[in-house]
Short mmCIF file of C-alpha atoms and ligand atoms in Angstrom, two decimals:
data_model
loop_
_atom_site.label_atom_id
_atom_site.label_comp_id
_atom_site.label_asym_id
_atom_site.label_seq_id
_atom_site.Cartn_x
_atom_site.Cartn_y
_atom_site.Cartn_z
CA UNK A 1 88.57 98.07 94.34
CA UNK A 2 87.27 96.54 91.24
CA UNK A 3 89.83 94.64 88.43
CA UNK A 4 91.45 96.99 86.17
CA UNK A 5 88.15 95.55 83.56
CA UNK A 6 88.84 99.28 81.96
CA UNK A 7 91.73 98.56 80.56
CA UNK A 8 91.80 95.93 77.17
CA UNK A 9 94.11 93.15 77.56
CA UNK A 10 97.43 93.65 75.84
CA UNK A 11 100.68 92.24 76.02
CA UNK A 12 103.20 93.88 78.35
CA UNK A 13 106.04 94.83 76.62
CA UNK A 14 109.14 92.68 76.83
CA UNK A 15 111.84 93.45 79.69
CA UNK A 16 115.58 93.42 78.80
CA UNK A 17 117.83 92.61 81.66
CA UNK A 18 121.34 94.13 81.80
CA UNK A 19 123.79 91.40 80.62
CA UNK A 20 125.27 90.34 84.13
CA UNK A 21 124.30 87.11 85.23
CA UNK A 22 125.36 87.41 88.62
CA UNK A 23 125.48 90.07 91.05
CA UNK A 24 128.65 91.32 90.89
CA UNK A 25 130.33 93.99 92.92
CA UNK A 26 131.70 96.96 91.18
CA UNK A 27 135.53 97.33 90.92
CA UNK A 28 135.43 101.12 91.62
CA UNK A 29 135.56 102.47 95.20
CA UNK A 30 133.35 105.60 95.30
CA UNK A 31 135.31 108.85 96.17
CA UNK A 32 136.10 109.16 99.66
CA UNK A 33 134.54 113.00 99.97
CA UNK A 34 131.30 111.50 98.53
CA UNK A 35 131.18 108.87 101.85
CA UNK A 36 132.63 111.95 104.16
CA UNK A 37 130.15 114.40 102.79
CA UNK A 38 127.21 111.81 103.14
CA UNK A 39 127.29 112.20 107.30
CA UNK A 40 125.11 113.34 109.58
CA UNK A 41 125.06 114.72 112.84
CA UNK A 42 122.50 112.72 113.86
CA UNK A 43 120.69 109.80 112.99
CA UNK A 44 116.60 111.03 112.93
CA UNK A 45 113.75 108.58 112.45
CA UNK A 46 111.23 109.51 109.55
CA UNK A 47 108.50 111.97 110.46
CA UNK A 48 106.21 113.14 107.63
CA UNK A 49 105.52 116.32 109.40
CA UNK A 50 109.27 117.09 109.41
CA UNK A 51 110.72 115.08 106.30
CA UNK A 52 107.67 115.49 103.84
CA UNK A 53 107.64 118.55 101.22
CA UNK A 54 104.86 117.10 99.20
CA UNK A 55 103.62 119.74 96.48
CA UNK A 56 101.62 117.80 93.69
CA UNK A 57 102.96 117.91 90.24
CA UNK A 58 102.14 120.48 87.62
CA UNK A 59 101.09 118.08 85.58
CA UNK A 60 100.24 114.65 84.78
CA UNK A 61 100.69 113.36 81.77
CA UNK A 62 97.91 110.17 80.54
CA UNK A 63 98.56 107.21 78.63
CA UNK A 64 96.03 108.87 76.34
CA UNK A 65 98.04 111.93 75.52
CA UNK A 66 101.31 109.24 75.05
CA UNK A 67 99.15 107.15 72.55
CA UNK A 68 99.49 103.78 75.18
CA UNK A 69 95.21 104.23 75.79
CA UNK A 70 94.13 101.01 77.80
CA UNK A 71 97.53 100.15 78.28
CA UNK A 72 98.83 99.47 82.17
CA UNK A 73 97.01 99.55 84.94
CA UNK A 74 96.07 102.84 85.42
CA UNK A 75 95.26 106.17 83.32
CA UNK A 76 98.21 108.06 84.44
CA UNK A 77 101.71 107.52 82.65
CA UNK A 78 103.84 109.76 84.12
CA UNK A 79 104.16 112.91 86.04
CA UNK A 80 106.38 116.53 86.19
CA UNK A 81 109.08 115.93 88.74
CA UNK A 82 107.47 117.19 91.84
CA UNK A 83 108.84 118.15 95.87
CA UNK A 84 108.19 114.94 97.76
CA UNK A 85 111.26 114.99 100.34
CA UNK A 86 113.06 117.82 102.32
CA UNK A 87 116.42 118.27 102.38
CA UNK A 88 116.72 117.00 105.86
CA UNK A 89 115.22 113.90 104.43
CA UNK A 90 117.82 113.27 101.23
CA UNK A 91 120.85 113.86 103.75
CA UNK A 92 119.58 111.28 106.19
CA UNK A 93 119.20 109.22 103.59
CA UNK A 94 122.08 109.45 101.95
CA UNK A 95 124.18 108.71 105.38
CA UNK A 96 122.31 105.54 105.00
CA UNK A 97 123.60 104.86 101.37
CA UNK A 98 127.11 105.54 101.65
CA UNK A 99 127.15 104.15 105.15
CA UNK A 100 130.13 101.46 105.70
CA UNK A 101 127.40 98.29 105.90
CA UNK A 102 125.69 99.17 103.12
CA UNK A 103 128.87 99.67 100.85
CA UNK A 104 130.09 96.79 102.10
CA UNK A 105 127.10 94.88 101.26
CA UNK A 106 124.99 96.54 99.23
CA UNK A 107 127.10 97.56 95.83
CA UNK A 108 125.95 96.05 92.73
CA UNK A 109 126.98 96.57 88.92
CA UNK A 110 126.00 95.38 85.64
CA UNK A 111 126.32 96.66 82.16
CA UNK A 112 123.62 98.65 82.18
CA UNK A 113 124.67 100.98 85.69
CA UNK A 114 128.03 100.37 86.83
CA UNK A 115 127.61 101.93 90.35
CA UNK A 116 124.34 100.87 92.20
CA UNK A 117 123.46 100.52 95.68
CA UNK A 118 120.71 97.90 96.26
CA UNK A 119 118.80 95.75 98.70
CA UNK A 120 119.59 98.31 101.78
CA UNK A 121 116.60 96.70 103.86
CA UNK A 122 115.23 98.08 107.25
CA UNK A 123 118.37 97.03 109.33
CA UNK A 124 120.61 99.03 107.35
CA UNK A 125 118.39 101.57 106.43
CA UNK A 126 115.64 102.48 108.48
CA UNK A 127 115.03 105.72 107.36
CA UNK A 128 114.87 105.17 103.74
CA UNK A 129 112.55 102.27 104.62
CA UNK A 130 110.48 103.72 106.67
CA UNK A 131 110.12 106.81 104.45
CA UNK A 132 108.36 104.06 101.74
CA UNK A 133 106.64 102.63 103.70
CA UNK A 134 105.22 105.55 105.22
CA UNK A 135 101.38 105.87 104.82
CA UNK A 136 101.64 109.72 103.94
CA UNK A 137 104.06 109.25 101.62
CA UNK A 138 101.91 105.84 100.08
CA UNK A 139 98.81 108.32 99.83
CA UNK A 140 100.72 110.72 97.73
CA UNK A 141 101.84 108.12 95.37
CA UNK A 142 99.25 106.87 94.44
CA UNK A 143 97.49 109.74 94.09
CA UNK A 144 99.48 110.79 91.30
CA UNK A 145 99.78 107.37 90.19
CA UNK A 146 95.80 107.77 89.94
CA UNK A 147 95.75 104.19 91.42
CA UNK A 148 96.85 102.87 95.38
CA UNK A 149 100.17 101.48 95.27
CA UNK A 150 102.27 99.45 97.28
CA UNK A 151 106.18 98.85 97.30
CA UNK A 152 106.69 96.19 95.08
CA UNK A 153 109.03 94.20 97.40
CA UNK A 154 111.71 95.47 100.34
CA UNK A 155 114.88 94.64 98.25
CA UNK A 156 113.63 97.36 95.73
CA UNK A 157 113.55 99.85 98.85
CA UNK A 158 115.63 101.34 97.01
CA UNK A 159 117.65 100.92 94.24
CA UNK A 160 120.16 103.57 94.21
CA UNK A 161 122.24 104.91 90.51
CA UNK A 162 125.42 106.56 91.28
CA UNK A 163 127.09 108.24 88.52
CA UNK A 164 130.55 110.45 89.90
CA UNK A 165 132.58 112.75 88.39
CA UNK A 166 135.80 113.41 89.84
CA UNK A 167 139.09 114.72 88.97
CA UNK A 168 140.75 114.02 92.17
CA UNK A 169 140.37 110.02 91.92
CA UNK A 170 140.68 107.55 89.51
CA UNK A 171 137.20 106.82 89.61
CA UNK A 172 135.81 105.24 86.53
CA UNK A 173 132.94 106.97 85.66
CA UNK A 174 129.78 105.41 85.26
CA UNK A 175 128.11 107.89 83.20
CA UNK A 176 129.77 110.71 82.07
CA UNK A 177 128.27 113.49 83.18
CA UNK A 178 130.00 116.04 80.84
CA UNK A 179 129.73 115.69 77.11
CA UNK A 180 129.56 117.37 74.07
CA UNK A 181 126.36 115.15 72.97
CA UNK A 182 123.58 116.23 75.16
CA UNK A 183 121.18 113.81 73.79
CA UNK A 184 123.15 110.85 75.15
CA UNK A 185 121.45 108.86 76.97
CA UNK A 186 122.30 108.18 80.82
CA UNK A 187 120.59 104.79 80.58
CA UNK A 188 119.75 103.20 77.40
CA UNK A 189 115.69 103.11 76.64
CA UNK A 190 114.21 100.36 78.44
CA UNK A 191 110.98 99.43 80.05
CA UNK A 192 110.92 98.22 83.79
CA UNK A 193 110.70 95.24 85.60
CA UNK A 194 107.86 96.67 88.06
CA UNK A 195 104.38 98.23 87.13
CA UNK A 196 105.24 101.76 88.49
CA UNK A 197 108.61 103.36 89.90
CA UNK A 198 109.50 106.48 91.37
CA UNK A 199 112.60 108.17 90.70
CA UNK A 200 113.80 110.72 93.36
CA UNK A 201 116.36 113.29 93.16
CA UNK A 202 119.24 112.67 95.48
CA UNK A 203 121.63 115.34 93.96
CA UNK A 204 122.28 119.10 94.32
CA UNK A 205 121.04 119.76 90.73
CA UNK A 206 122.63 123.29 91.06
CA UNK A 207 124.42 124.04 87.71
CA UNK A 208 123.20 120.54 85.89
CA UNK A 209 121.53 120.80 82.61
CA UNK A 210 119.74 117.76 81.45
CA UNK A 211 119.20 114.76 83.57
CA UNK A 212 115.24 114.60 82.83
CA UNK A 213 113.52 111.37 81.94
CA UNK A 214 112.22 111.01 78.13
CA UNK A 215 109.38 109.17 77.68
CA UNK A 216 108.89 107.21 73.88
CA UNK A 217 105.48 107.28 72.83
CA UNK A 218 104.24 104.10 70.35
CA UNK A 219 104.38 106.78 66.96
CA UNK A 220 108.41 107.46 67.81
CA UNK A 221 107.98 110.92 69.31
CA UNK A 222 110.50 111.57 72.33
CA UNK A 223 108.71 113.73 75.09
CA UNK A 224 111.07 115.04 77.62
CA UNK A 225 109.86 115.72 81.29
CA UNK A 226 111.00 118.75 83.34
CA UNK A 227 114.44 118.52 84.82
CA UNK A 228 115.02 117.55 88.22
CA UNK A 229 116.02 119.01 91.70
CA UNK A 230 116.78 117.44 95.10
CA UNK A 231 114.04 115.61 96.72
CA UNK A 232 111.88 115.85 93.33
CA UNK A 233 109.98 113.03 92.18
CA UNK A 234 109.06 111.29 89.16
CA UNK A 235 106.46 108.50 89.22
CA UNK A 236 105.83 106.79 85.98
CA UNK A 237 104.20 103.61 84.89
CA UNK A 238 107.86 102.40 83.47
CA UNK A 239 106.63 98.73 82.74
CA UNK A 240 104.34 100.43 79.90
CA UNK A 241 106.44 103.11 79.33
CA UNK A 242 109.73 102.93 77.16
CA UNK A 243 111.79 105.59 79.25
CA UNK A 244 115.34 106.85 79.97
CA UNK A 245 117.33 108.83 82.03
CA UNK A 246 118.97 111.32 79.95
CA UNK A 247 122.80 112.38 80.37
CA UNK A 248 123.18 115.40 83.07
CA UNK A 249 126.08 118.08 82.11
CA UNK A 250 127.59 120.29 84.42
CA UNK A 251 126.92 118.57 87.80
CA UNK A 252 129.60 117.07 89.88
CA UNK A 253 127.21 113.47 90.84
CA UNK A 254 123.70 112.21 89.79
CA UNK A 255 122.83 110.15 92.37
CA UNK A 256 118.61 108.45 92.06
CA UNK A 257 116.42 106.73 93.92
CA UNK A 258 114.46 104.39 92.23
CA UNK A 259 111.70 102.47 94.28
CA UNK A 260 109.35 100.15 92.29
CA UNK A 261 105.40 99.58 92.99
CA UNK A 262 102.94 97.46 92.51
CA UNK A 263 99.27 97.43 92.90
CA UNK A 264 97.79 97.68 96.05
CA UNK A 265 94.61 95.83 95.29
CA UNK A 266 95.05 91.81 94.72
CA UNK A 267 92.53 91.79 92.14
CA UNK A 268 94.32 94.44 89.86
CA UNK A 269 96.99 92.42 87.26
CA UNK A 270 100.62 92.29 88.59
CA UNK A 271 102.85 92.03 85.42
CA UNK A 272 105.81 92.45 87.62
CA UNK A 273 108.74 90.40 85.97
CA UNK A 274 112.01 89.62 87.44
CA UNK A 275 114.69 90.03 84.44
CA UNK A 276 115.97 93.25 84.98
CA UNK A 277 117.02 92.68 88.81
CA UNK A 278 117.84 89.31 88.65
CA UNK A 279 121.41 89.58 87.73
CA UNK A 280 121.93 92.32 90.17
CA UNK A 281 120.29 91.11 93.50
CA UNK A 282 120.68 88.58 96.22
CA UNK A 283 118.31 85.72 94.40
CA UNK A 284 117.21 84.02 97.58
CA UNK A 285 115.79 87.08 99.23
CA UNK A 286 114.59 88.44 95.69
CA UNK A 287 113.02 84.92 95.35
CA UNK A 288 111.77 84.86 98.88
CA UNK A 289 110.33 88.20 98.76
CA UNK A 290 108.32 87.69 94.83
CA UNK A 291 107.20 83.99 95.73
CA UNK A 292 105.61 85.45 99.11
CA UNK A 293 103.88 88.46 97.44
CA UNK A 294 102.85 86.63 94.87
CA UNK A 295 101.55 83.91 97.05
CA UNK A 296 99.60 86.22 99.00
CA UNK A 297 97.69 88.10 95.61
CA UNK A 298 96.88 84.52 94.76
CA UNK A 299 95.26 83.94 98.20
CA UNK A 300 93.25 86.78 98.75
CA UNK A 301 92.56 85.93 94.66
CA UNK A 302 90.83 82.52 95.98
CA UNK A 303 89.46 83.68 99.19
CA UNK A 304 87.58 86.69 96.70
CA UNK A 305 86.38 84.19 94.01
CA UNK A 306 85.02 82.28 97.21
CA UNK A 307 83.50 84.63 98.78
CA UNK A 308 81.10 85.56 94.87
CA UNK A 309 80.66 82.23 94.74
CA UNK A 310 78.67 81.86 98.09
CA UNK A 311 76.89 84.98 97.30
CA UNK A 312 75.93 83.52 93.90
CA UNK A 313 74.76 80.55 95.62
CA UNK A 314 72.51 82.36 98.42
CA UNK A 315 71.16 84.57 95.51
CA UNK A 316 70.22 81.11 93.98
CA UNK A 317 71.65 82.34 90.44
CA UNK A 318 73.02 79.63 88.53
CA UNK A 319 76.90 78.00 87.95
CA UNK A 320 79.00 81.03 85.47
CA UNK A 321 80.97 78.26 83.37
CA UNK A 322 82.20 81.27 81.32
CA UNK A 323 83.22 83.17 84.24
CA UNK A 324 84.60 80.48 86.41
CA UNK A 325 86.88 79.74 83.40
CA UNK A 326 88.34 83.52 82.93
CA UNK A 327 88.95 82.96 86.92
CA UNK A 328 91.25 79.73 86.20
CA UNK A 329 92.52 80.82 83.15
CA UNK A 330 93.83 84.43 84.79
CA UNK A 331 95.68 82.60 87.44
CA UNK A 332 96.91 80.00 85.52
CA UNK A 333 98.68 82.47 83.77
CA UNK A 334 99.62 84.44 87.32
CA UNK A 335 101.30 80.82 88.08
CA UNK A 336 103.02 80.93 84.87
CA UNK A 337 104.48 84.19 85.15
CA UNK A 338 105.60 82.52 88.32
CA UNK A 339 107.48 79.39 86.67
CA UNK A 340 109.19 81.54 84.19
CA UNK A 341 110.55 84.59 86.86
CA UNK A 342 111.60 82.11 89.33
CA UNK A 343 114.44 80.80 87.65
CA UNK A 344 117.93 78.91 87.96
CA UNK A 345 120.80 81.84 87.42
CA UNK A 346 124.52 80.27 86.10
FE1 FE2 B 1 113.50 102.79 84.21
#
């Protein structure tokens, strides 16, 4: 695949990372009919045939149409929520979420979500992890992401937002799902951390109103994307895209799935940044998992330059000074991006 060369250089827009430093557990136990009603008879292992309700969105809407032309990495912003998982699939996978190992190791919060499951991995969740990295599933991604994608890295398989509403507990809430201001936001307008995300539906949407994502084009205008249903998907280029998740009213939980992307192709920019996950993840496997990644794009990089440069050589065409500067200069920037993500957290 060639380098995104269609699309003008700009700067990515400027991350905001929730104000936790650290990754700190959240001080409110989840509802104990949420973890009850989470089981399963038994334990399946992911099969598209069986798991996969893939109907392609209505529509897709462009970075053209949202006034961010030339932005990103690829024409498509964002699409209509669309049927990606059956319900077979959500309840297996949310036995894995509120499974005793994973909420007993996997709970984050931060100021921005105060209930969040993240980092599951394939030991503790093999079904959500092997429905991501599933090549049907992959293929259907990117195809409405109008570019091949990739997860970004396994501790973003998945990140999981829990809001709960309860009467029976004392459960805090994390986002009130009932209010008398529907245009409340569920999460505050932010960009991402990762180039493309999908959100899936893990809630009976039965009864809610609202919970769609709004998308905030450059001129100010707020465009709101159909609301969502159980095993529905969203997949938006949120790194480009100022988005949020606006406030459901009427359900009992809103539980997502968000899993971030990245290009499949090495030679396609990566303007993955860490600052919104770094105060709410393990840092030595986040570290671990970016530095490898990143290691890798920059080797196949090197190997690809290589490889033109022998050609150019055999086709006796002479030394590209200009061109074997933009090389440098693009991964001396890559290495940048590097120094500043990989960072000491107090
Ligand atoms: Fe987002």
């Amino acid at each position: 695949m060639a380098p995104s060369a269609t699309f003008i250089d700009v700067e990515p827009p400027t991350v905001v990372g929730p104000a936790t430093k650290k990754a700190t557990r959240p001080s409110n136990a989840l509802p104990q009919s949420l973890i009850q009603n989470a089981r399963v008879a038994k334990k399946e292992e992911f099969d598209p045939k069986q798991h996969l309700n893939y109907q392609p969105p209505r529509s897709i809407y462009t970075m053209e149409q949202i006034g961010l032309k030339g932005h990103g990495i690829s024409p498509h912003a964002a699409t209509e929520p669309f049927p990606l998982f059956t319900r077979e699939a959500i309840a297996q996978m949310r036995a894995e979420i509120f499974s005793e190992v994973v909420l007993a190791e996997c709970q984050y919060s931060s100021t921005f979500n105060k209930n969040m499951v993240r980092g599951m991995g394939p030991a503790r969740a093999p079904f959500t992890y092997a429905a991501w990295k599933s090549p049907e599933v992959l293929a259907h991604i990117s195809e409405v992401a109008g570019i091949d994608l990739v997860p970004s890295i396994d501790f973003e398989i998945a990140n999981i937002n829990i809001s709960i509403r309860d009467e029976n507990t004392n459960v805090e809430q994390t986002i009130p799902l009932v209010s008398n201001d529907e245009e409340l936001p569920a999460v505050a307008w932010h960009y991402d951390s990762f180039p493309f995300v999908c959100v899936t539906m893990l809630s009976d949407c039965t009864g809610m109103v609202g919970g769609e994502t709004a998308l905030r084009m450059p001129n100010g205008d707020i465009m709101k994307v159909r609301g969502p249903a159980m095993g529905t998907a969203v997949v938006m280029q949120g790194r480009y895209i100022e988005h949020q998740a606006l406030k459901a009213l009427g359900g009992r939980e809103r539980i997502s799935m968000v899993t971030c992307f990245r290009p499949k192709s090495p030679l396609v920019k990566d303007e993955t940044v860490l600052v919104g996950v770094r105060g709410i993840s393990d840092l030595s496997q986040l570290y671990t998992q970016y530095n490898e990644y990143r290691l890798e794009i920059l080797e196949e990089r090197i190997r690809h330059q290589l490889k033109r440069e022998r050609e150019r050589e055999i086709a006796k065409r002479p030394f590209d000074i200009p061109e074997a500067k933009r090389f440098l200069t693009e991964q001396k920037l890559f290495i940048e991006s590097m120094l500043t993500e990989i960072q000491e957290v107090d």
